[in-house]
Amino acid sequence: MSMGTRRLWQVALLGCGALLGMGSEVLAMPGHVRAAGVSSTVRAIHMNTRQIFRPSFTIQSRYAGAMRDGRFSNDGQWFVTAGENGGAQLWSVATGQRELDVRGHSGAVTTVAVWSGEGVAAPAKGGKGKGGKRAVSVGKRQGVLVSGGADGAIVVWNLATGEEQHRLTGHSGEVTGLLLTADGRRVVSGSEDGTIKVWQVANGTLERSLESGQGAVRALALDPKGAQVASAGEDGSVRLWSLSGGQALQNWQEGDGAALALAWSRDGQQLASGHKDGTVKVWAVGGGSRVLRDHEGAVQGVAFSPSGDQLATVGQDKVVRLWSLQGEQVRLRMEGHQQGIHSVVFDPEGGHLLTASADQTARVWLLDGRNELARLVSLRSGWAVVTPDGRFDGTLDGDLEDRLDAIQWSGEGHSFALDGFLEKYYRPALLGHLLSPRESVQAEAASEAGTPHITEGFYLPPKVTIAEPAVSAKNVALQIEAADQGGGIAETRVYHNDKIVEPGKGRKESLEGDEGKVEKITYNVELVDGENRFRVVSLSNDRIESEPSSVVVKQGTASGTETPRLHLLVVGINRYANPALNLNFAVPDAKGMLSFLMRSNAEVFKQVVTYEIYDGKATRSAISTNIADLYAVPAQDVVMLYFAGHGKAMGDQWYFVPHELQGLEGSAVQDQGISSQVFKDHVARIGAQKVVLLFDACESGAAMQAFAEFGNKRSMALLSRSTGIHIATATMGTQSASELTDLGHGVFTYALLEGMKGKADRKPHDNQVSMSELLDFVQQYVPFLNQKYETSAMTPVVNSRGNNFSVAKQ
């Protein structure tokens, strides 16, 4: 395409990846371009759309799959889920975060088990495990996770590293049951091939193999003493075996309907079985049995409460039932799953149930409240935790189908991605809070009392369109219309190549008509060479984002783009006005970043323009003045802002502490600190489209608080998503110089420098490090350094919504 010729596409986005008008390509005429396919009907707002919108929860991702199993660890610190997307996931009960996603099977993971403790796993090596991404939790991970698959394989995973420890082969059919003995040293497996096998965890060797004689083995249960194992067969029988001798001890039942599920009571006196014909049988070890009937369809999961007086059952009819075994009646029915339920288990304390369903969710149920607490969705690298009222936690970045955009509230011709509800409903560590002691749950509920429940309905956010863009020379005039659909118009945002356009540049006209308020906004934006992607969203008064509208304009050719400059501002504060706040490594860290980027990037950047502020010169005023100097940086350049010093999270705001601040008390920080809102305002006015914010912060005592890092996570997520930039921050507790002498830097900055030196170069291993590669590396490498040097640094909080670009070459 010759210089000066442009192409424009008019795109309306509905939900996850659905495109309208994709083929409406037109050539730009000098001075004017009209977007094809835009008609008055697109902008029309009918009175019936002002009704309260009551959506349904939907998952739109090829990376999701039916959930097949879920289990708690022996100590109650962890639980695992697994399913047909090929992964097994480890979740922390303390924080509610997904800690591991391991993948070692060629198809579905059909059954899992987890044992937490010392002495059964190989020594942790640190770093990224073979199976998937690792993270570091508040509690120390030790033990093993065992997964069985439709491919007949069993994999033993090291909890600390996520690495595959052993692969157990021998079954010729799908693995249908997995059990770990109470000491975590043996694995018992059952398979559709009709065999039961016992394996040594330490070395992966087969200890014993039994021919069940039951046809396919459908389920296993281990007695609390670990001496006997029960197996359920396709032929309807339930048999009891000696684990040490391998001989059959008893045939509990024979019938025509297959037994699909088994559970042993904690006292070892009762065994329950679920059957294909919808019946549940409870067997007394001393003799006798009873039959429970209420299910419509097969019973696929059974579980005794820790006290042994209640039994939970699930199956194809999608209902969770809790039985009183004294009265042999259903005490509680809980609905919510949209398809059949494959498994159910109590937590060790007996206050919660975990279920896994074909509807692509695992769900946690609160028995005291008799309701669903949260639903869990596992994608490939991404995950989500969503409560019935709409609050959520999960993956904000990554591929469109591998983050929160893939989870949607849909219906009545509309589809709203979950992260469009970020400002009001995003709650980092949500599940951890919900699984906390009851007092914390009650306090959480009280604090959320004013938050509307999504499923009860909400007024629609505005309808946004981009009409008749006009291109002249190197500028485009965007004509934007935001029409109220009942929820009001609070704010309209324009993004150019993912970076927010300064809101003050728009000329706005508000009109009142028969169909409600309409805002017409005009932006004149300078184009860059290559592709210019414009995306517009509008927020309702409830801070819910509209479905976006997008336009793509091509200016010249991308190949003609000149090498960018890097504009680097570093701020480091070791010496504060209050000596009690003094630090050791903030200034060396800032100077280390400056030195590396100045000497090592001649091939990446045409020039490195530097600004540096240290110690007494790093006042609020000086920092703001230096950032303001970056407003005029051209769009094709890169701006990197690095800050090392004290930081503090307060509510939805995060504050960097300048030199003059005397203390870290709330009012002082709010009055004199530099808030994330201030950073947002600055970033919006910076002309560069590639902007990076890096914070290496120290917050005294923060590491002692289980949820301290998650305050940072929310404020940084709001900042990154609203501005379209890359952000990484790591908060450290009370600093000890001796912990970091070997590195010469704080762990966060050291990880950044090591990544830029080449360690962050991942596939396709092209001898250059992109910003997304660097941030991904830092997320994994900092926890490894934390363990190695026993520092109090927290897992970095990374939000990456900006343009990707090369930051270093080897």
Short mmCIF file of N, CA and C in Angstrom, two decimals, residues 352-423:
data_model
loop_
_atom_site.label_atom_id
_atom_site.label_comp_id
_atom_site.label_asym_id
_atom_site.label_seq_id
_atom_site.Cartn_x
_atom_site.Cartn_y
_atom_site.Cartn_z
N HIS A 352 -18.32 -26.62 54.07
CA HIS A 352 -18.48 -26.33 52.65
C HIS A 352 -18.49 -27.61 51.84
N LEU A 353 -19.15 -27.54 50.70
CA LEU A 353 -19.10 -28.60 49.70
C LEU A 353 -18.41 -28.07 48.45
N LEU A 354 -17.72 -28.96 47.76
CA LEU A 354 -17.13 -28.65 46.46
C LEU A 354 -17.71 -29.62 45.45
N THR A 355 -18.27 -29.08 44.35
CA THR A 355 -18.85 -29.92 43.31
C THR A 355 -18.19 -29.62 41.97
N ALA A 356 -18.20 -30.62 41.09
CA ALA A 356 -17.64 -30.46 39.74
C ALA A 356 -18.70 -30.91 38.75
N SER A 357 -18.93 -30.09 37.71
CA SER A 357 -20.08 -30.32 36.84
C SER A 357 -19.71 -30.26 35.36
N ALA A 358 -20.57 -30.88 34.56
CA ALA A 358 -20.42 -30.81 33.10
C ALA A 358 -20.70 -29.42 32.55
N ASP A 359 -21.22 -28.50 33.39
CA ASP A 359 -21.50 -27.13 32.91
C ASP A 359 -20.25 -26.26 32.88
N GLN A 360 -19.07 -26.87 33.02
CA GLN A 360 -17.77 -26.21 32.93
C GLN A 360 -17.41 -25.43 34.18
N THR A 361 -18.11 -25.66 35.28
CA THR A 361 -17.78 -24.99 36.53
C THR A 361 -17.59 -26.01 37.64
N ALA A 362 -16.72 -25.64 38.59
CA ALA A 362 -16.73 -26.25 39.92
C ALA A 362 -17.36 -25.21 40.84
N ARG A 363 -18.10 -25.65 41.84
CA ARG A 363 -18.78 -24.69 42.71
C ARG A 363 -18.54 -25.03 44.18
N VAL A 364 -18.45 -23.96 44.98
CA VAL A 364 -18.30 -24.08 46.41
C VAL A 364 -19.62 -23.66 47.05
N TRP A 365 -20.11 -24.50 47.96
CA TRP A 365 -21.41 -24.27 48.59
C TRP A 365 -21.22 -24.07 50.08
N LEU A 366 -21.90 -23.08 50.64
CA LEU A 366 -21.87 -22.81 52.07
C LEU A 366 -23.08 -23.49 52.70
N LEU A 367 -22.84 -24.46 53.58
CA LEU A 367 -23.95 -25.23 54.12
C LEU A 367 -24.76 -24.44 55.13
N ASP A 368 -24.11 -23.59 55.93
CA ASP A 368 -24.87 -22.77 56.89
C ASP A 368 -25.82 -21.84 56.17
N GLY A 369 -25.35 -21.27 55.07
CA GLY A 369 -26.19 -20.34 54.33
C GLY A 369 -27.10 -21.03 53.33
N ARG A 370 -26.87 -22.34 53.15
CA ARG A 370 -27.67 -23.14 52.23
C ARG A 370 -27.66 -22.57 50.82
N ASN A 371 -26.50 -22.12 50.39
CA ASN A 371 -26.47 -21.50 49.07
C ASN A 371 -25.10 -21.66 48.42
N GLU A 372 -25.08 -21.36 47.14
CA GLU A 372 -23.83 -21.36 46.39
C GLU A 372 -22.98 -20.18 46.82
N LEU A 373 -21.72 -20.46 47.15
CA LEU A 373 -20.81 -19.41 47.56
C LEU A 373 -20.09 -18.81 46.35
N ALA A 374 -19.59 -19.68 45.46
CA ALA A 374 -18.86 -19.19 44.29
C ALA A 374 -18.74 -20.30 43.27
N ARG A 375 -18.59 -19.89 42.00
CA ARG A 375 -18.34 -20.84 40.92
C ARG A 375 -16.95 -20.57 40.36
N LEU A 376 -16.26 -21.65 40.01
CA LEU A 376 -14.88 -21.57 39.55
C LEU A 376 -14.81 -22.04 38.11
N VAL A 377 -14.10 -21.28 37.29
CA VAL A 377 -13.91 -21.62 35.88
C VAL A 377 -12.41 -21.67 35.61
N SER A 378 -11.94 -22.78 35.04
CA SER A 378 -10.54 -22.91 34.65
C SER A 378 -10.45 -22.95 33.14
N LEU A 379 -9.61 -22.08 32.61
CA LEU A 379 -9.38 -22.03 31.17
C LEU A 379 -8.03 -22.69 30.90
N ARG A 380 -7.19 -22.10 30.08
CA ARG A 380 -5.87 -22.67 29.82
C ARG A 380 -4.88 -22.07 30.82
N SER A 381 -4.52 -20.81 30.62
CA SER A 381 -3.71 -20.12 31.62
C SER A 381 -4.59 -19.29 32.55
N GLY A 382 -5.79 -18.99 32.11
CA GLY A 382 -6.66 -18.12 32.87
C GLY A 382 -7.64 -18.87 33.77
N TRP A 383 -8.26 -18.12 34.67
CA TRP A 383 -9.24 -18.69 35.59
C TRP A 383 -10.15 -17.58 36.09
N ALA A 384 -11.26 -17.98 36.69
CA ALA A 384 -12.21 -17.01 37.25
C ALA A 384 -12.91 -17.61 38.45
N VAL A 385 -13.19 -16.77 39.42
CA VAL A 385 -14.06 -17.09 40.55
C VAL A 385 -15.18 -16.06 40.52
N VAL A 386 -16.42 -16.50 40.49
CA VAL A 386 -17.56 -15.59 40.36
C VAL A 386 -18.62 -15.98 41.39
N THR A 387 -19.12 -15.00 42.12
CA THR A 387 -20.20 -15.26 43.07
C THR A 387 -21.55 -15.07 42.36
N PRO A 388 -22.61 -15.64 42.91
CA PRO A 388 -23.92 -15.48 42.27
C PRO A 388 -24.36 -14.02 42.14
N ASP A 389 -23.86 -13.14 43.03
CA ASP A 389 -24.27 -11.73 42.93
C ASP A 389 -23.42 -10.93 41.96
N GLY A 390 -22.37 -11.57 41.39
CA GLY A 390 -21.61 -10.91 40.34
C GLY A 390 -20.20 -10.49 40.70
N ARG A 391 -19.80 -10.57 41.98
CA ARG A 391 -18.42 -10.24 42.33
C ARG A 391 -17.49 -11.30 41.72
N PHE A 392 -16.24 -10.91 41.42
CA PHE A 392 -15.38 -11.85 40.73
C PHE A 392 -13.91 -11.57 40.99
N ASP A 393 -13.11 -12.59 40.73
CA ASP A 393 -11.66 -12.53 40.76
C ASP A 393 -11.17 -13.37 39.59
N GLY A 394 -9.93 -13.17 39.16
CA GLY A 394 -9.43 -14.01 38.09
C GLY A 394 -8.40 -13.32 37.23
N THR A 395 -8.21 -13.88 36.04
CA THR A 395 -7.15 -13.45 35.13
C THR A 395 -7.62 -12.29 34.27
N LEU A 396 -6.91 -11.17 34.39
CA LEU A 396 -7.30 -9.97 33.66
C LEU A 396 -6.60 -9.85 32.31
N ASP A 397 -5.44 -10.50 32.17
CA ASP A 397 -4.64 -10.34 30.96
C ASP A 397 -4.51 -11.66 30.22
N GLY A 398 -4.00 -11.59 28.99
CA GLY A 398 -3.80 -12.79 28.19
C GLY A 398 -4.70 -12.79 26.97
N ASP A 399 -4.77 -13.95 26.31
CA ASP A 399 -5.62 -14.09 25.13
C ASP A 399 -7.07 -13.85 25.50
N LEU A 400 -7.84 -13.38 24.53
CA LEU A 400 -9.23 -13.00 24.76
C LEU A 400 -10.04 -14.14 25.38
N GLU A 401 -9.81 -15.38 24.94
CA GLU A 401 -10.57 -16.52 25.44
C GLU A 401 -9.91 -17.15 26.66
N ASP A 402 -8.85 -16.52 27.18
CA ASP A 402 -8.12 -17.09 28.29
C ASP A 402 -8.04 -16.13 29.47
N ARG A 403 -9.02 -15.21 29.53
CA ARG A 403 -9.07 -14.26 30.63
C ARG A 403 -10.54 -13.97 30.93
N LEU A 404 -10.78 -12.98 31.78
CA LEU A 404 -12.14 -12.73 32.25
C LEU A 404 -13.10 -12.30 31.15
N ASP A 405 -12.58 -11.82 30.01
CA ASP A 405 -13.46 -11.47 28.89
C ASP A 405 -14.27 -12.68 28.41
N ALA A 406 -13.76 -13.89 28.64
CA ALA A 406 -14.43 -15.09 28.17
C ALA A 406 -15.62 -15.47 29.05
N ILE A 407 -15.73 -14.87 30.22
CA ILE A 407 -16.87 -15.10 31.11
C ILE A 407 -17.82 -13.92 30.94
N GLN A 408 -19.07 -14.22 30.66
CA GLN A 408 -19.99 -13.14 30.28
C GLN A 408 -21.34 -13.25 30.97
N TRP A 409 -21.96 -12.09 31.11
CA TRP A 409 -23.36 -12.01 31.50
C TRP A 409 -24.15 -11.73 30.21
N SER A 410 -24.97 -12.68 29.81
CA SER A 410 -25.59 -12.61 28.48
C SER A 410 -27.09 -12.83 28.54
N GLY A 411 -27.74 -12.39 27.44
CA GLY A 411 -29.17 -12.62 27.27
C GLY A 411 -29.83 -11.45 26.56
N GLU A 412 -31.00 -11.70 26.00
CA GLU A 412 -31.82 -10.65 25.38
C GLU A 412 -31.05 -9.84 24.35
N GLY A 413 -30.17 -10.52 23.61
CA GLY A 413 -29.45 -9.85 22.55
C GLY A 413 -28.23 -9.07 22.99
N HIS A 414 -27.84 -9.19 24.25
CA HIS A 414 -26.68 -8.48 24.77
C HIS A 414 -25.72 -9.47 25.41
N SER A 415 -24.45 -9.10 25.41
CA SER A 415 -23.43 -9.91 26.06
C SER A 415 -22.37 -8.98 26.62
N PHE A 416 -22.16 -9.04 27.95
CA PHE A 416 -21.22 -8.15 28.61
C PHE A 416 -20.13 -8.97 29.27
N ALA A 417 -18.88 -8.74 28.84
CA ALA A 417 -17.74 -9.45 29.41
C ALA A 417 -17.60 -9.12 30.89
N LEU A 418 -17.15 -10.13 31.64
CA LEU A 418 -17.07 -9.98 33.09
C LEU A 418 -16.18 -8.82 33.50
N ASP A 419 -15.07 -8.61 32.79
CA ASP A 419 -14.19 -7.53 33.25
C ASP A 419 -14.71 -6.15 32.90
N GLY A 420 -15.84 -6.08 32.20
CA GLY A 420 -16.51 -4.81 32.03
C GLY A 420 -17.21 -4.34 33.30
N PHE A 421 -17.24 -5.21 34.32
CA PHE A 421 -17.82 -4.88 35.62
C PHE A 421 -16.73 -4.64 36.66
N LEU A 422 -15.51 -4.40 36.18
CA LEU A 422 -14.32 -4.36 37.04
C LEU A 422 -14.43 -3.35 38.17
N GLU A 423 -14.87 -2.15 37.87
CA GLU A 423 -14.80 -1.08 38.87
C GLU A 423 -15.64 -1.37 40.10
#
